[in-house]
Amino acid sequence: WLGQVMTDVVLSLRLGELCLAGGMAFVLDDPTEDTTGMTPVSLLNRRLIRISLALPVVVAAWILLGRVASGSPAATPVIPVWPFTLEMLAFTAVALAGAAIGYLGDRLGGSIGSGAALVVAATAAVLPGKLRLWDRMPGTPEYQATARWWWAIVCAGGVALVLNSRVGARSLADSLGAMRRKAAPKGP
């Protein structure tokens, strides 16, 4: 019985991290981007400012979730919060990258970003065998083997966010299209 309750506490903490990460995707939605786009401040800097303003609220909510989970009667051993924090960083990086890509294309950044975090979570939960990331109990050796994959997701999300927040380039797809046009042979 206690093992099932502990599993429920871990699942609840994971769902909480996914909700916080999905919420961060909406930070990049900026209805005034058409008017602020002409300012000398780059899109990346504007996005970093928006993220840094929302970050204290998310960190406070995460600390509260961690305290509630660790204070649960089912959490007889203390639940290690750092591995869950790494998962939340990965989901947040994916959500922000998806929001950056989606907002530049169709102005649906928050929806696309939070959906991207859900897709990554679902994928992490259904991968086969030892590749499955989301069912390992943090603090165990099996979980330690998956940490490098979480860090890879964090790095990939960060790179995608930066690439889709460059000055003068609306999106990665636009940049690739411009490269193709330059490489295309000129007609007669």
Tab-separated table of C-alpha atoms in Angstrom:
chain	number	residue	atom	x	y	z
A	1	TRP	CA	0.000	0.000	0.000
A	2	LEU	CA	2.737	2.453	0.962
A	3	GLY	CA	4.591	1.776	-2.283
A	4	GLN	CA	1.506	2.666	-4.330
A	5	VAL	CA	1.004	5.901	-2.371
A	6	MET	CA	4.688	6.785	-2.896
A	7	THR	CA	4.250	6.156	-6.626
A	8	ASP	CA	1.213	8.449	-6.596
A	9	VAL	CA	3.218	11.199	-4.861
A	10	VAL	CA	5.973	10.890	-7.480
A	11	LEU	CA	3.434	10.944	-10.310
A	12	SER	CA	1.758	14.004	-8.791
A	13	LEU	CA	5.089	15.789	-8.564
A	14	ARG	CA	5.844	14.918	-12.173
A	15	LEU	CA	2.462	16.171	-13.340
A	16	GLY	CA	3.065	19.369	-11.366
A	17	GLU	CA	6.398	19.913	-13.100
A	18	LEU	CA	4.732	19.354	-16.452
A	19	CYS	CA	2.023	21.916	-15.650
A	20	LEU	CA	4.595	24.507	-14.600
A	21	ALA	CA	6.642	23.890	-17.744
A	22	GLY	CA	3.552	24.135	-19.938
A	23	GLY	CA	2.638	27.409	-18.261
A	24	MET	CA	6.075	28.824	-19.008
A	25	ALA	CA	5.390	28.382	-22.722
A	26	PHE	CA	2.793	31.169	-22.536
A	27	VAL	CA	5.406	33.617	-21.265
A	28	LEU	CA	6.649	34.175	-24.807
A	29	ASP	CA	3.211	35.092	-26.179
A	30	ASP	CA	3.527	38.826	-26.852
A	31	PRO	CA	0.595	40.562	-28.528
A	32	THR	CA	2.667	43.743	-28.863
A	33	GLU	CA	5.485	42.120	-30.824
A	34	ASP	CA	4.479	43.928	-34.017
A	35	THR	CA	5.103	47.287	-32.362
A	36	THR	CA	8.066	46.325	-30.173
A	37	GLY	CA	9.821	44.506	-33.010
A	38	MET	CA	11.294	47.795	-34.242
A	39	THR	CA	13.070	48.544	-30.972
A	40	PRO	CA	16.863	48.214	-30.787
A	41	VAL	CA	16.469	45.364	-28.277
A	42	SER	CA	16.811	41.956	-29.889
A	43	LEU	CA	14.048	39.381	-29.828
A	44	LEU	CA	16.255	37.056	-27.789
A	45	ASN	CA	16.821	39.741	-25.140
A	46	ARG	CA	13.100	40.553	-24.964
A	47	ARG	CA	12.322	36.864	-24.528
A	48	LEU	CA	15.001	36.385	-21.870
A	49	ILE	CA	13.569	39.325	-19.930
A	50	ARG	CA	10.070	37.839	-20.118
A	51	ILE	CA	11.390	34.455	-18.948
A	52	SER	CA	13.381	36.002	-16.085
A	53	LEU	CA	10.314	37.927	-14.885
A	54	ALA	CA	8.199	34.762	-14.752
A	55	LEU	CA	10.920	32.549	-13.297
A	56	PRO	CA	10.586	33.597	-9.608
A	57	VAL	CA	6.909	32.628	-9.577
A	58	VAL	CA	7.645	29.255	-11.170
A	59	VAL	CA	10.545	28.602	-8.775
A	60	ALA	CA	8.356	29.472	-5.772
A	61	ALA	CA	5.607	27.154	-7.018
A	62	TRP	CA	8.165	24.390	-7.617
A	63	ILE	CA	9.617	24.766	-4.108
A	64	LEU	CA	6.102	24.587	-2.682
A	65	LEU	CA	5.318	21.440	-4.698
A	66	GLY	CA	8.575	19.837	-3.541
A	67	ARG	CA	7.831	20.655	0.110
A	68	VAL	CA	4.310	19.283	-0.124
A	69	ALA	CA	5.566	16.071	-1.774
A	70	SER	CA	8.363	15.612	0.779
A	71	GLY	CA	5.975	16.317	3.642
A	72	SER	CA	3.511	13.682	2.480
A	73	PRO	CA	3.002	10.816	4.932
A	74	ALA	CA	3.724	8.451	2.063
A	75	ALA	CA	7.183	9.932	1.518
A	76	THR	CA	8.889	7.897	4.229
A	77	PRO	CA	12.234	8.340	2.549
A	78	VAL	CA	12.687	11.972	1.614
A	79	ILE	CA	11.926	12.482	-2.074
A	80	PRO	CA	15.010	13.889	-3.836
A	81	VAL	CA	13.826	17.075	-5.535
A	82	TRP	CA	16.884	17.704	-7.738
A	83	PRO	CA	16.141	14.906	-10.248
A	84	PHE	CA	12.591	16.207	-10.590
A	85	THR	CA	14.016	19.698	-11.058
A	86	LEU	CA	16.132	18.385	-13.925
A	87	GLU	CA	13.012	16.898	-15.520
A	88	MET	CA	11.181	20.204	-15.077
A	89	LEU	CA	14.096	22.069	-16.693
A	90	ALA	CA	13.919	19.704	-19.651
A	91	PHE	CA	10.160	20.146	-20.069
A	92	THR	CA	10.487	23.914	-19.639
A	93	ALA	CA	13.238	24.097	-22.265
A	94	VAL	CA	11.070	22.129	-24.685
A	95	ALA	CA	8.023	24.273	-23.914
A	96	LEU	CA	9.940	27.521	-24.428
A	97	ALA	CA	11.550	26.253	-27.638
A	98	GLY	CA	8.173	25.128	-28.964
A	99	ALA	CA	6.667	28.485	-28.023
A	100	ALA	CA	9.481	30.337	-29.806
A	101	ILE	CA	9.003	28.283	-32.953
A	102	GLY	CA	5.199	28.386	-32.859
A	103	TYR	CA	4.851	32.056	-32.025
A	104	LEU	CA	6.998	33.200	-34.898
A	105	GLY	CA	4.994	31.151	-37.355
A	106	ASP	CA	1.331	31.341	-36.368
A	107	ARG	CA	1.226	33.353	-33.134
A	108	LEU	CA	0.251	30.185	-31.245
A	109	GLY	CA	3.441	29.910	-29.209
A	110	GLY	CA	1.991	29.032	-25.821
A	111	SER	CA	-0.287	26.354	-27.179
A	112	ILE	CA	2.419	24.826	-29.346
A	113	GLY	CA	5.031	25.029	-26.594
A	114	SER	CA	2.886	23.420	-23.918
A	115	GLY	CA	1.857	20.764	-26.432
A	116	ALA	CA	5.508	20.093	-27.211
A	117	ALA	CA	6.201	19.525	-23.505
A	118	LEU	CA	3.284	17.066	-23.347
A	119	VAL	CA	4.583	15.207	-26.405
A	120	VAL	CA	8.060	14.900	-24.874
A	121	ALA	CA	6.556	13.681	-21.579
A	122	ALA	CA	4.428	11.095	-23.368
A	123	THR	CA	7.422	9.967	-25.407
A	124	ALA	CA	9.561	9.716	-22.265
A	125	ALA	CA	6.857	7.579	-20.662
A	126	VAL	CA	6.409	5.098	-23.514
A	127	LEU	CA	9.963	4.542	-24.728
A	128	PRO	CA	10.842	0.852	-24.624
A	129	GLY	CA	12.839	-0.800	-21.836
A	130	LYS	CA	15.921	0.976	-20.528
A	131	LEU	CA	15.242	3.998	-22.714
A	132	ARG	CA	12.061	4.829	-20.789
A	133	LEU	CA	12.795	8.034	-18.891
A	134	TRP	CA	9.690	8.898	-16.951
A	135	ASP	CA	8.993	5.806	-14.873
A	136	ARG	CA	12.319	5.604	-13.062
A	137	MET	CA	12.347	6.509	-9.388
A	138	PRO	CA	14.723	9.429	-8.754
A	139	GLY	CA	17.606	8.601	-6.498
A	140	THR	CA	17.993	5.059	-7.860
A	141	PRO	CA	20.855	3.877	-10.065
A	142	GLU	CA	18.413	3.273	-12.917
A	143	TYR	CA	17.401	6.927	-12.799
A	144	GLN	CA	21.017	8.113	-12.703
A	145	ALA	CA	21.557	6.412	-16.054
A	146	THR	CA	18.789	8.560	-17.596
A	147	ALA	CA	20.105	11.915	-16.311
A	148	ARG	CA	22.272	12.500	-19.393
A	149	TRP	CA	19.176	12.223	-21.595
A	150	TRP	CA	17.386	14.855	-19.529
A	151	TRP	CA	20.418	17.142	-19.900
A	152	ALA	CA	20.407	16.512	-23.668
A	153	ILE	CA	16.746	17.588	-23.793
A	154	VAL	CA	17.578	20.754	-21.815
A	155	CYS	CA	20.424	21.603	-24.224
A	156	ALA	CA	18.373	20.878	-27.349
A	157	GLY	CA	15.522	23.060	-26.093
A	158	GLY	CA	17.922	25.895	-25.264
A	159	VAL	CA	19.535	25.751	-28.692
A	160	ALA	CA	16.126	25.750	-30.413
A	161	LEU	CA	15.023	28.741	-28.314
A	162	VAL	CA	18.133	30.734	-29.213
A	163	LEU	CA	18.002	29.799	-32.913
A	164	ASN	CA	14.396	30.942	-33.125
A	165	SER	CA	15.051	34.219	-31.312
A	166	ARG	CA	17.739	35.729	-33.485
A	167	VAL	CA	17.700	39.307	-34.695
A	168	GLY	CA	16.589	39.589	-38.306
A	169	ALA	CA	15.590	35.938	-38.659
A	170	ARG	CA	11.933	35.245	-38.027
A	171	SER	CA	12.365	31.508	-37.629
A	172	LEU	CA	14.608	28.604	-38.419
A	173	ALA	CA	12.337	27.667	-41.344
A	174	ASP	CA	12.686	31.178	-42.794
A	175	SER	CA	16.474	30.972	-42.431
A	176	LEU	CA	16.601	27.637	-44.241
A	177	GLY	CA	14.361	29.008	-47.001
A	178	ALA	CA	16.678	31.980	-47.464
A	179	MET	CA	19.693	29.673	-47.699
A	180	ARG	CA	17.928	27.599	-50.373
A	181	ARG	CA	17.070	30.703	-52.398
A	182	LYS	CA	20.695	31.855	-52.287
A	183	ALA	CA	21.941	28.422	-53.362
A	184	ALA	CA	19.424	28.072	-56.217
A	185	PRO	CA	20.934	28.709	-59.664
A	186	LYS	CA	19.877	31.927	-61.327
A	187	GLY	CA	17.673	31.501	-64.388
A	188	PRO	CA	18.313	33.132	-67.800
